[in-house]
PDB file of C-alpha atoms in Angstrom:
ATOM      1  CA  UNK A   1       0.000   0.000   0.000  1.00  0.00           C
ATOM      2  CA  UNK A   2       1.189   3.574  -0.825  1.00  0.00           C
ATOM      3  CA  UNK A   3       1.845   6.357   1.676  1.00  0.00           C
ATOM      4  CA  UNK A   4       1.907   9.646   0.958  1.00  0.00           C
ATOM      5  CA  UNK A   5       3.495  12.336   3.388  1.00  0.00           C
ATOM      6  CA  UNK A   6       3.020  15.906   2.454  1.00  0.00           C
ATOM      7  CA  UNK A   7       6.558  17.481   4.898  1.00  0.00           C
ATOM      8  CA  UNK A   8       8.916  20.587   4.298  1.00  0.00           C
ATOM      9  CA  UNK A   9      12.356  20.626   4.842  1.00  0.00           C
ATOM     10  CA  UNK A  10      14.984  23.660   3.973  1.00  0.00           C
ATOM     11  CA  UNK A  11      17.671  22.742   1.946  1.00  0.00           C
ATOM     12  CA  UNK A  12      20.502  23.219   4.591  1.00  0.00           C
ATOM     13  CA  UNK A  13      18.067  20.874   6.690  1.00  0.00           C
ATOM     14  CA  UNK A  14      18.897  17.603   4.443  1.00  0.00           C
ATOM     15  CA  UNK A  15      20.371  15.742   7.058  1.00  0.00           C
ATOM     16  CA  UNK A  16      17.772  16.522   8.642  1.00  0.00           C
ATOM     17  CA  UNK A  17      15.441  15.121   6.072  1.00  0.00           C
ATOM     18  CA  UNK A  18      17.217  12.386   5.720  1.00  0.00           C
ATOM     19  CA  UNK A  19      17.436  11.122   9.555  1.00  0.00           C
ATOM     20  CA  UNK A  20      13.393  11.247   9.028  1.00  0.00           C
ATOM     21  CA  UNK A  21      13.415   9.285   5.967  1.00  0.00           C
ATOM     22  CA  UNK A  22      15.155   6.750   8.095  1.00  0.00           C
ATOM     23  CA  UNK A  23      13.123   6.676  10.509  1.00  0.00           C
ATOM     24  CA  UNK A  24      10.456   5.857   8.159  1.00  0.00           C
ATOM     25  CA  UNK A  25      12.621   2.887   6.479  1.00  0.00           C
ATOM     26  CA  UNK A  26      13.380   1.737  10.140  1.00  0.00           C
ATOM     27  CA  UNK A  27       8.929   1.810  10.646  1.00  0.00           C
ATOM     28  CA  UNK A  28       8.953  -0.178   7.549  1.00  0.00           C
ATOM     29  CA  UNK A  29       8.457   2.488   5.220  1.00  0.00           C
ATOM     30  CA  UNK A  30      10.293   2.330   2.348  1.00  0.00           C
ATOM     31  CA  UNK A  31      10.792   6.252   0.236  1.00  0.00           C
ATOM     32  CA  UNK A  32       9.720   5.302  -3.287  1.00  0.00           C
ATOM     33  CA  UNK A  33       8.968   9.089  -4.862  1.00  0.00           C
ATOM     34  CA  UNK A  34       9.923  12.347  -4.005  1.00  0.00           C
ATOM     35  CA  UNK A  35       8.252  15.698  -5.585  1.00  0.00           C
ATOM     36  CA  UNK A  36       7.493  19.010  -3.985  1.00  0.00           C
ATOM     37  CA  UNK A  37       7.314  19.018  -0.140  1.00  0.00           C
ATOM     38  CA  UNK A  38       5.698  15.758  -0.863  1.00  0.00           C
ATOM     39  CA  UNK A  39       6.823  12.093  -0.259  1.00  0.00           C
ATOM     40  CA  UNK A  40       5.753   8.681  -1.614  1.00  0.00           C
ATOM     41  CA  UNK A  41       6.358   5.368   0.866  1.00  0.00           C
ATOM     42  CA  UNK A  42       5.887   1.526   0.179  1.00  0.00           C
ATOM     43  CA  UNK A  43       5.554  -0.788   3.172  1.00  0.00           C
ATOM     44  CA  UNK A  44       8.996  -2.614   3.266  1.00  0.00           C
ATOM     45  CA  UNK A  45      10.275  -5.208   6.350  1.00  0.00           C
ATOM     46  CA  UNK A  46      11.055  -2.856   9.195  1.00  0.00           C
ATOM     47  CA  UNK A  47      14.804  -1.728   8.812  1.00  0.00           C
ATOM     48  CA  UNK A  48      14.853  -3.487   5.271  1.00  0.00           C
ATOM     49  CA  UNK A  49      16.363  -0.123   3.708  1.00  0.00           C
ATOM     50  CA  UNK A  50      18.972   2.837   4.579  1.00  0.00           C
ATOM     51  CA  UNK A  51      18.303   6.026   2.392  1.00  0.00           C
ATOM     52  CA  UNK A  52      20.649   8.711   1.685  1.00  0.00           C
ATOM     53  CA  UNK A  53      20.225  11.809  -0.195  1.00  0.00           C
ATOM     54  CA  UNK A  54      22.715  13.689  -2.335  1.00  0.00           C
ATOM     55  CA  UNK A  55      22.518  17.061  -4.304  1.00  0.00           C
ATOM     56  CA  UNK A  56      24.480  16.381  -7.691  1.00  0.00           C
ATOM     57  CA  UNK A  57      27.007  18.230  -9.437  1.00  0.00           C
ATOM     58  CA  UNK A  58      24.855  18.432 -12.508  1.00  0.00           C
ATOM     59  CA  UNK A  59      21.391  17.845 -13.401  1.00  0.00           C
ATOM     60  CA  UNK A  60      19.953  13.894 -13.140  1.00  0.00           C
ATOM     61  CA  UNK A  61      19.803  13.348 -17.360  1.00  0.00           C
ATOM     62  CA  UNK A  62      23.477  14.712 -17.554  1.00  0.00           C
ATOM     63  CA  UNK A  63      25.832  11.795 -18.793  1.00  0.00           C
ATOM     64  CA  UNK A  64      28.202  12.945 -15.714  1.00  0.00           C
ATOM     65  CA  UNK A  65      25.472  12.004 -13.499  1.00  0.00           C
ATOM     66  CA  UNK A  66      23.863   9.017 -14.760  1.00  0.00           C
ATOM     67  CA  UNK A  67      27.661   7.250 -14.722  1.00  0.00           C
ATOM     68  CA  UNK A  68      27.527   8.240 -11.445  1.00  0.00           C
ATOM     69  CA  UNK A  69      24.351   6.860 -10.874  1.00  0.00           C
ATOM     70  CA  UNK A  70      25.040   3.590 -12.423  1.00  0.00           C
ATOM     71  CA  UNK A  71      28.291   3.495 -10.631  1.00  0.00           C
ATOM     72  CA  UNK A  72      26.359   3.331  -7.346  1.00  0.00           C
ATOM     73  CA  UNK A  73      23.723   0.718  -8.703  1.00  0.00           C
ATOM     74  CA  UNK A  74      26.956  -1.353  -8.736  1.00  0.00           C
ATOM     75  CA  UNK A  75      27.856  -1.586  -5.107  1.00  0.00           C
ATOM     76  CA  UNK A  76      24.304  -2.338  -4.505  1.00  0.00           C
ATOM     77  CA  UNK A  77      22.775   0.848  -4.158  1.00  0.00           C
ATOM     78  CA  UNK A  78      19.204   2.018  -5.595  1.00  0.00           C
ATOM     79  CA  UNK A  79      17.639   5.654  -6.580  1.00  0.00           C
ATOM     80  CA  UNK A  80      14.449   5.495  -5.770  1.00  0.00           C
ATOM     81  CA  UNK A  81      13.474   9.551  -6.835  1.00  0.00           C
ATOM     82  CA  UNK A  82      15.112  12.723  -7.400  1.00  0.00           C
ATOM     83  CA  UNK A  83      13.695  16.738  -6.911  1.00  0.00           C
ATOM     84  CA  UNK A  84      15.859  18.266  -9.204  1.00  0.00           C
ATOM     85  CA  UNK A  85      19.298  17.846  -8.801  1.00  0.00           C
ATOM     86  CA  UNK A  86      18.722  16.155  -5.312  1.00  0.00           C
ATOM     87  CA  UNK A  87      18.862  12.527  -5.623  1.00  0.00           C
ATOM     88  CA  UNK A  88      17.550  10.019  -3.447  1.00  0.00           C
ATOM     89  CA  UNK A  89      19.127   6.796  -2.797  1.00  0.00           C
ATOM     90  CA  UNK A  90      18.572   3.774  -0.644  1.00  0.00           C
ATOM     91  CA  UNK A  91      20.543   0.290  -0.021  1.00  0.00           C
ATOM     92  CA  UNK A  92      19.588  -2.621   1.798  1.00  0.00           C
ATOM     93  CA  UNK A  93      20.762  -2.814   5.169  1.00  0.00           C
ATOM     94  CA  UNK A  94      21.658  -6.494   4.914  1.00  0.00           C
ATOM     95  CA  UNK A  95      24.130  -5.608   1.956  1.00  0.00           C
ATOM     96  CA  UNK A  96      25.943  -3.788   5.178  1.00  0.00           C
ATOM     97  CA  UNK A  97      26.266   0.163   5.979  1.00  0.00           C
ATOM     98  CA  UNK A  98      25.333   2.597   3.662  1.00  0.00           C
ATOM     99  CA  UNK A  99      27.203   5.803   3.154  1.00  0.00           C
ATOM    100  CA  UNK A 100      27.784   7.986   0.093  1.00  0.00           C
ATOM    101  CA  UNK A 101      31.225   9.796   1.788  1.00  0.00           C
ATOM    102  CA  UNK A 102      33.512   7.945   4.015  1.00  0.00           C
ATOM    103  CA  UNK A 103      36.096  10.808   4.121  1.00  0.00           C
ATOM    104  CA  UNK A 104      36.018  14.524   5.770  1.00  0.00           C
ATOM    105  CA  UNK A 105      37.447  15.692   1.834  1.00  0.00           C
ATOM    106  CA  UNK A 106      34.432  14.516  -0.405  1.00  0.00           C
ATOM    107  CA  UNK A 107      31.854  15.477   3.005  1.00  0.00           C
ATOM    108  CA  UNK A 108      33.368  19.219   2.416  1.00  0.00           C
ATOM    109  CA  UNK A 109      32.646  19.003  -1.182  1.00  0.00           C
ATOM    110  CA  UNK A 110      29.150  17.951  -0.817  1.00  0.00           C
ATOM    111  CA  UNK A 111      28.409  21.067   1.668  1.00  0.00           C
ATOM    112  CA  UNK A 112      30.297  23.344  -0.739  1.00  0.00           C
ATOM    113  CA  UNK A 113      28.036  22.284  -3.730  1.00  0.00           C
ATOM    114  CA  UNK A 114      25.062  23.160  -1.322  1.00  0.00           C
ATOM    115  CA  UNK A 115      25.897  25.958  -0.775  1.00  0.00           C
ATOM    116  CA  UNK A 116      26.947  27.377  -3.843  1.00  0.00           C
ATOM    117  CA  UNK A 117      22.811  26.715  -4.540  1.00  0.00           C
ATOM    118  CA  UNK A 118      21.376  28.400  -1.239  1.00  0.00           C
ATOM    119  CA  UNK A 119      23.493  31.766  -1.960  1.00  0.00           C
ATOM    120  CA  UNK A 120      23.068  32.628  -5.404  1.00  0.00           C
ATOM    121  CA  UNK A 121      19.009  32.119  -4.536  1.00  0.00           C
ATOM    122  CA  UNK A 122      19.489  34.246  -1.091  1.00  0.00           C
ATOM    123  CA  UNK A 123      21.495  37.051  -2.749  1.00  0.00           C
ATOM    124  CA  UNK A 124      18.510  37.098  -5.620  1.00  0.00           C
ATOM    125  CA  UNK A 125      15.802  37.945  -3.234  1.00  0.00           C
ATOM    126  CA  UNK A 126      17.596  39.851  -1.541  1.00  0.00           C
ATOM    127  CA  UNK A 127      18.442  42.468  -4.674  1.00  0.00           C
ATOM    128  CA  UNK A 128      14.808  42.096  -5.909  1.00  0.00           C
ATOM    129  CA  UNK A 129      13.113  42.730  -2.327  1.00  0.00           C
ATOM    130  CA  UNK A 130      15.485  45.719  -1.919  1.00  0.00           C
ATOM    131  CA  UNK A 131      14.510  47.330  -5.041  1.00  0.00           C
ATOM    132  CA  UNK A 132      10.620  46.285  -5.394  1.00  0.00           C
ATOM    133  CA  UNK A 133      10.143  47.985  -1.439  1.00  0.00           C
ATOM    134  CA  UNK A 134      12.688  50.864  -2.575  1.00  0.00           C
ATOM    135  CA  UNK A 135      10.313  51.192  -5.427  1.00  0.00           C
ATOM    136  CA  UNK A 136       7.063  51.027  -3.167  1.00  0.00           C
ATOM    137  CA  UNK A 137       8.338  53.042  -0.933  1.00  0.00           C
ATOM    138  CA  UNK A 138       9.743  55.972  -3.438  1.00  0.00           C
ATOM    139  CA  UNK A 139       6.418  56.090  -5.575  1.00  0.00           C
ATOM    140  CA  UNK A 140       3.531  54.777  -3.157  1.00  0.00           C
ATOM    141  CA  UNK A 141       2.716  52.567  -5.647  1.00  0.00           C
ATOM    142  CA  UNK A 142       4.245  48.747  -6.569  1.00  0.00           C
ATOM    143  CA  UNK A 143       4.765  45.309  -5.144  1.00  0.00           C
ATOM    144  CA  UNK A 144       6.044  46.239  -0.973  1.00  0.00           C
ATOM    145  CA  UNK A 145       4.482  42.830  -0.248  1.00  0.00           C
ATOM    146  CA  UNK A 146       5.992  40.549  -2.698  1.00  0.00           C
ATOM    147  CA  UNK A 147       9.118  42.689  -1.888  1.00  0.00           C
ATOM    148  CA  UNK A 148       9.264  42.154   1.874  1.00  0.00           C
ATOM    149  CA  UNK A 149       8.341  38.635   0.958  1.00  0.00           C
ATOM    150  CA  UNK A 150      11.637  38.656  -1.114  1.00  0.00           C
ATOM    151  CA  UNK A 151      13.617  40.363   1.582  1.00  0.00           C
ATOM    152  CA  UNK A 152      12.414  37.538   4.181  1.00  0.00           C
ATOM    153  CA  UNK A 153      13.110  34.598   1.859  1.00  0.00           C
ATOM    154  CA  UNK A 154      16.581  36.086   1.270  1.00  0.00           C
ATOM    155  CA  UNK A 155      17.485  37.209   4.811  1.00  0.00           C
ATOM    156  CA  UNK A 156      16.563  33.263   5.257  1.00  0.00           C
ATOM    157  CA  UNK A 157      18.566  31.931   2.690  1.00  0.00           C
ATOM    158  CA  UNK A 158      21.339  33.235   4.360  1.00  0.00           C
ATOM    159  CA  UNK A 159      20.890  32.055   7.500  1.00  0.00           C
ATOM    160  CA  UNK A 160      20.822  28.707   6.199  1.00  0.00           C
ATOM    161  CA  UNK A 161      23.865  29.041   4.272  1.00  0.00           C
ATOM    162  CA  UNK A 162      25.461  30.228   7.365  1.00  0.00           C
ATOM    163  CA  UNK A 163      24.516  27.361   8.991  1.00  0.00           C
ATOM    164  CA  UNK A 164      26.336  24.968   6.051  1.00  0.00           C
ATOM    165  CA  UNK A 165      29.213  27.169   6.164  1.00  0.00           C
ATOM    166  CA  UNK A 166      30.010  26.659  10.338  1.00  0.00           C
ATOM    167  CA  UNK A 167      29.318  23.207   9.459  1.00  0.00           C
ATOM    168  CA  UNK A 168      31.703  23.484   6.581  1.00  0.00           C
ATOM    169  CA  UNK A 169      34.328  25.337   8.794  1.00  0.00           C
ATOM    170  CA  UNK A 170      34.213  22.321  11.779  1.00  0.00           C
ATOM    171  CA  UNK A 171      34.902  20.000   9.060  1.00  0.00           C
ATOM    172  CA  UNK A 172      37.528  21.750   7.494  1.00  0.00           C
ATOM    173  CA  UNK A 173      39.055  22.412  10.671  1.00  0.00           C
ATOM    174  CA  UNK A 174      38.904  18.432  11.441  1.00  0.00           C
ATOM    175  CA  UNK A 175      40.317  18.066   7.644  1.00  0.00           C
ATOM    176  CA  UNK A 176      43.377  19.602   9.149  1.00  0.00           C
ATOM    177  CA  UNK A 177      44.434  16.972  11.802  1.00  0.00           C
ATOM    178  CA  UNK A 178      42.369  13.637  10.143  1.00  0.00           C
ATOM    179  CA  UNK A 179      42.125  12.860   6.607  1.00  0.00           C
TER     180      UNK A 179
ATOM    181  CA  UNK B   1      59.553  18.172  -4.627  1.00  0.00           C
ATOM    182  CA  UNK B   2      58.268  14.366  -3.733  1.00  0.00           C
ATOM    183  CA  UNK B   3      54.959  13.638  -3.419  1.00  0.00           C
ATOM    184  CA  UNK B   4      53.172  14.400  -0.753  1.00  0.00           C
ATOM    185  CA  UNK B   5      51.566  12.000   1.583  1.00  0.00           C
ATOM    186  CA  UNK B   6      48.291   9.568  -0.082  1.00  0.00           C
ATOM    187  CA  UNK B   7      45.435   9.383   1.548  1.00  0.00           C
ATOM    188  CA  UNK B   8      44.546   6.186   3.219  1.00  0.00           C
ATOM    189  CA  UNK B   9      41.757   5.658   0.892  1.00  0.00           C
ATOM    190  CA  UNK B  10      44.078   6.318  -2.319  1.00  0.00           C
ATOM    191  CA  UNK B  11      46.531   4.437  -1.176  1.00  0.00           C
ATOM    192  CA  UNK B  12      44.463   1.148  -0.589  1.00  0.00           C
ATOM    193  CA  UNK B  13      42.619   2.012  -3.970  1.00  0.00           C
ATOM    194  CA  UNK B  14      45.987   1.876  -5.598  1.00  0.00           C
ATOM    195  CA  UNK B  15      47.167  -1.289  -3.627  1.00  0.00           C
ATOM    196  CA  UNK B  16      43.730  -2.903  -5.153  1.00  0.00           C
ATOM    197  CA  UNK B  17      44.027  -2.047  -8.523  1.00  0.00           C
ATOM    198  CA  UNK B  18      47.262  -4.512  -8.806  1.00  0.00           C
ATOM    199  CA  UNK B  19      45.105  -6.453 -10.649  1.00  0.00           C
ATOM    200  CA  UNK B  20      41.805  -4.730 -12.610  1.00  0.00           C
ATOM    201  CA  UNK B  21      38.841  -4.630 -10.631  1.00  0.00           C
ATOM    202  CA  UNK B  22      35.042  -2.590 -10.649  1.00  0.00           C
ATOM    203  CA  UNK B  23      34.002  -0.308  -8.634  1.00  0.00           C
ATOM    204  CA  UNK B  24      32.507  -2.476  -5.702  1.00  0.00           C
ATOM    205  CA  UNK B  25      35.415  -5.305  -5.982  1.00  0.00           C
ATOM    206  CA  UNK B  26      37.985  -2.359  -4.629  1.00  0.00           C
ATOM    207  CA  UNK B  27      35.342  -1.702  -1.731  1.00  0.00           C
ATOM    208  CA  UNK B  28      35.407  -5.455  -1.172  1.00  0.00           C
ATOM    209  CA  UNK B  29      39.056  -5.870  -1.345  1.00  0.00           C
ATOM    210  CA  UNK B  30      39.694  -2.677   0.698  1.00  0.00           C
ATOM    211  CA  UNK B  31      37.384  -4.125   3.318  1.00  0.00           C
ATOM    212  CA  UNK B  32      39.408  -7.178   3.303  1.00  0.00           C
ATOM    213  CA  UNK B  33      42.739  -5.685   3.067  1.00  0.00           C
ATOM    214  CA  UNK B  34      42.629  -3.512   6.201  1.00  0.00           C
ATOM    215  CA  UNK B  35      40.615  -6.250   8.152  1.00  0.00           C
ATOM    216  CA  UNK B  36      37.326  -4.640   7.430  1.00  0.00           C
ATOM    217  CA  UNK B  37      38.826  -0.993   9.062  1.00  0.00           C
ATOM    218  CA  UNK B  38      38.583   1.068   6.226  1.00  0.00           C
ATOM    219  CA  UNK B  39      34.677   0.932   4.395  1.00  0.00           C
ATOM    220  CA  UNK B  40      35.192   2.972   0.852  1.00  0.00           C
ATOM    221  CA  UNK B  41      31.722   4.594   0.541  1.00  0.00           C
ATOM    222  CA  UNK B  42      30.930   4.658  -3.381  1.00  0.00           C
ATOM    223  CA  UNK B  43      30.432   8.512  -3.444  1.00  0.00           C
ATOM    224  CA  UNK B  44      34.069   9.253  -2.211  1.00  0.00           C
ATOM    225  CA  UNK B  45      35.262   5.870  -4.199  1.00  0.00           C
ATOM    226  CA  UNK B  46      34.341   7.449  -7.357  1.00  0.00           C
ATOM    227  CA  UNK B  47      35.374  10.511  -6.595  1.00  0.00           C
ATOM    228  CA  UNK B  48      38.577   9.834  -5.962  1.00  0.00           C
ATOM    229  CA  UNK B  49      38.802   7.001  -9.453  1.00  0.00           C
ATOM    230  CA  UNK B  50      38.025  10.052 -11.378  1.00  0.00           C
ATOM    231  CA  UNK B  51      40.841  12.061  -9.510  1.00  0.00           C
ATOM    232  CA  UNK B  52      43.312   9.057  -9.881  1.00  0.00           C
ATOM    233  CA  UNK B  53      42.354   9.020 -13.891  1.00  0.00           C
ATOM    234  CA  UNK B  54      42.972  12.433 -14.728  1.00  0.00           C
ATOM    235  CA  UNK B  55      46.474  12.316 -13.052  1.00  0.00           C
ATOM    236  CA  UNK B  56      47.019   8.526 -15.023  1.00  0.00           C
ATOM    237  CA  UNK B  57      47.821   7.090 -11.863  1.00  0.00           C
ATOM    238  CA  UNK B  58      45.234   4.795 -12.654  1.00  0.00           C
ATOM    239  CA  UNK B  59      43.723   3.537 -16.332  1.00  0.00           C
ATOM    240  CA  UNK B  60      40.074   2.039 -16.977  1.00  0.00           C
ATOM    241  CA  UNK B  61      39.905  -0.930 -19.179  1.00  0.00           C
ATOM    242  CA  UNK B  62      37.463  -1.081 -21.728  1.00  0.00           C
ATOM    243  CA  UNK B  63      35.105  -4.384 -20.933  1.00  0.00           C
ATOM    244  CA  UNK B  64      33.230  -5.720 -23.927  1.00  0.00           C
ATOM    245  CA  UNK B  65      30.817  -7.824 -22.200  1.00  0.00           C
ATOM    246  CA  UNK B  66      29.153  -5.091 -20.179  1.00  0.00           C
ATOM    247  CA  UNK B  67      31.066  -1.920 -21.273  1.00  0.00           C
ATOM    248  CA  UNK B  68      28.990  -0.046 -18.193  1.00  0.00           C
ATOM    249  CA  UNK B  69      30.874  -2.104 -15.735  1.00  0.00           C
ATOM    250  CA  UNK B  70      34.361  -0.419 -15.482  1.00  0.00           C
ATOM    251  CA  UNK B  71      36.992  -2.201 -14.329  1.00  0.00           C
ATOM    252  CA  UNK B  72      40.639  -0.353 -13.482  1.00  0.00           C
ATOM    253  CA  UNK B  73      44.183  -0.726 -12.734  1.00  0.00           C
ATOM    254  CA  UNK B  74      46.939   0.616 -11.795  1.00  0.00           C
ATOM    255  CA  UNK B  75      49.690   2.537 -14.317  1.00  0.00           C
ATOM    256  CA  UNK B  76      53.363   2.758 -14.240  1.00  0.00           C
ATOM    257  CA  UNK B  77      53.433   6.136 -12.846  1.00  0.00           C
ATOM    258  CA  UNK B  78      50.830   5.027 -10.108  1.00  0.00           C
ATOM    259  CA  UNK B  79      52.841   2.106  -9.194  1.00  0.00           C
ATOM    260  CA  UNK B  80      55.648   5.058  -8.805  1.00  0.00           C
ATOM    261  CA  UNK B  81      53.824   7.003  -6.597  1.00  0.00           C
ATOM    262  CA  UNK B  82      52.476   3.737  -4.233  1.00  0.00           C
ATOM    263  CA  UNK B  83      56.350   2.461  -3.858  1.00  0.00           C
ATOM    264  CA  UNK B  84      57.539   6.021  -3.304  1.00  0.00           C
ATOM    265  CA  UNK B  85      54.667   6.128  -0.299  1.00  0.00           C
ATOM    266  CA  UNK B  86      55.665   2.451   1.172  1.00  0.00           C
ATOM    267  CA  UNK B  87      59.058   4.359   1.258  1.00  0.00           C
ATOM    268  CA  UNK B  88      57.554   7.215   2.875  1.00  0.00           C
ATOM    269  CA  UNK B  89      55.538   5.420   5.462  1.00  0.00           C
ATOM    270  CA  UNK B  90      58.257   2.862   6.481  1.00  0.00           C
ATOM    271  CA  UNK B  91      59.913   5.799   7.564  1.00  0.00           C
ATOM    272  CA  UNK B  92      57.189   6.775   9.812  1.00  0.00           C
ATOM    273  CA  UNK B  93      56.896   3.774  11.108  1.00  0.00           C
ATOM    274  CA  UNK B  94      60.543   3.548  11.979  1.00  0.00           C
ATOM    275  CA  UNK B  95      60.366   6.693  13.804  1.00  0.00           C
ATOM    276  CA  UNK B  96      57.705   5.862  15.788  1.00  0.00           C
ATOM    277  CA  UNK B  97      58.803   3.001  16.733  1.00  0.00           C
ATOM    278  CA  UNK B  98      62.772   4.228  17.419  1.00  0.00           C
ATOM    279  CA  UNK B  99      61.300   7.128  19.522  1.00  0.00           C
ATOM    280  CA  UNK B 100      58.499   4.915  21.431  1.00  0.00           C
ATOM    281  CA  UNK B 101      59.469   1.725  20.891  1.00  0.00           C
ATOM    282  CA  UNK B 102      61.826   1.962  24.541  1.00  0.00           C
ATOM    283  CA  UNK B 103      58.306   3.371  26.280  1.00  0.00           C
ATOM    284  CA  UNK B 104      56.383   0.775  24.807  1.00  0.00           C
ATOM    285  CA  UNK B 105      57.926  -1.712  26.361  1.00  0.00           C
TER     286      UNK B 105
END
């Protein structure tokens, strides 16, 4: 029987997202779909499946990331969805641990790739709220809402990408001493 | 200059890819290799294949059965590099145990 859970996570919130999505496997329900704040289960044997999510370097049909994907399907590892360039992946437990990154150097990547998408976005809304409320503001007339709606996304945007970055920072600061 | 030091996933990548192998034989055979201390996760295994290819450390061989299924192994140059880091860590470990090896005791 299908399962669908309608849940929001931020992007810097992924591992986050995906401790829930493990909790689900461990309930004995296995993610087969992702799409917009919205996820797709199949009841699996409790614990059958770990998942693990991943944002790409390029988009899903790119021939960079399909290698990559087959790559994985080799050591046992499935992809059960994808919401844009975040990929979704699950193994079964019996086929032993499942991790994507087993060193601090490829972990550091991963974090620098997400946040390379959260700023660009942040920095956006910021410059359009600035000038759509500067605009309001200057002539009485235009779009203050959507503006201040722009400003708030932005502002947090940037507090998540803070967030990645001090998590980037302990890492590289581990990086140092341990490989 | 020498080369500095491998990581310890490189170097047990290298120390697989005596003989050609895919991408999940090297996790198995780092698994065995280090007594099943160091797990390879795929992400950073692939990673660090494509890394090892551009600097021809390492070559893929072209499989005609299943041409998805890469296999790899190791080049001159990359057998350079691995004997040149034995060298390297044999002198750590001589250090270590000059300097400790009384304490130890």
């Amino acid at each position: 029987m299908r399962k669908i859970v309608k849940k929001w996570f931020w992007v810097w919130e992924f591992d986050k997202e995906e401790q829930w999505l493990n909790e689900m496997a461990a309930k004995g329900l296995a993610l087969v779909g992702v799409g917009f704040c919205r996820y797709e289960f199949e009841e699996c044997v409790p614990g059958e499946y770990q998942v693990r999510l991943e944002l790409l370097e390029n988009q899903l049909q790119h021939a960079e990331s399909q290698q990559y994907i087959r790559f994985l399907e080799e050591t046992g590892v499935e992809q059960v969805g994808n919401y844009f360039r975040w990929v979704y992946f699950r193994k079964k437990t019996a086929d032993g641990p499942f991790d994507l990154y087993s060193d601090l150097e490829s972990r550091i990547k991963h974090l620098k790739r997400i946040i390379a998408l959260v700023l660009p976005i942040s920095g956006a809304n910021l410059c359009i709220g600035f000038s759509n409320v500067g605009n309001a503001v200057r002539t009485g007339i235009g779009l203050a809402n959507v503006g201040y709606l722009n400003l708030a996304l932005g502002l947090l945007g940037c507090f998540g990408a803070w967030k990645l970055s001090k998590k980037r920072k302990r890492l590289e600061a581990e990086a140092q001493i341990f490989e | 200059m020498p080369n500095p030091a491998l990581t310890e996933a490189v170097y047990y990548i290298l120390l697989s890819l005596q003989e050609p192998l895919h991408g999940y034989g090297i996790i198995q055979n780092v698994d065995k290799l280090s007594g099943g201390r160091v797990r390879l996760a795929a992400g950073t295994l692939y990673g660090a294949l494509n890394t090892l290819l551009d600097k021809g450390w390492i070559r893929a061989l072209e499989n005609e059965a299943d041409s998805r299924k890469k296999e790899y192994r190791i080049t001159e140059a990359g057998l350079d590099v691995l004997k040149a880091e034995v060298r390297r860590l044999r002198e750590l470990l001589e250090n270590g145990m000059r300097i400790l090896g009384e304490e130890e005791r």
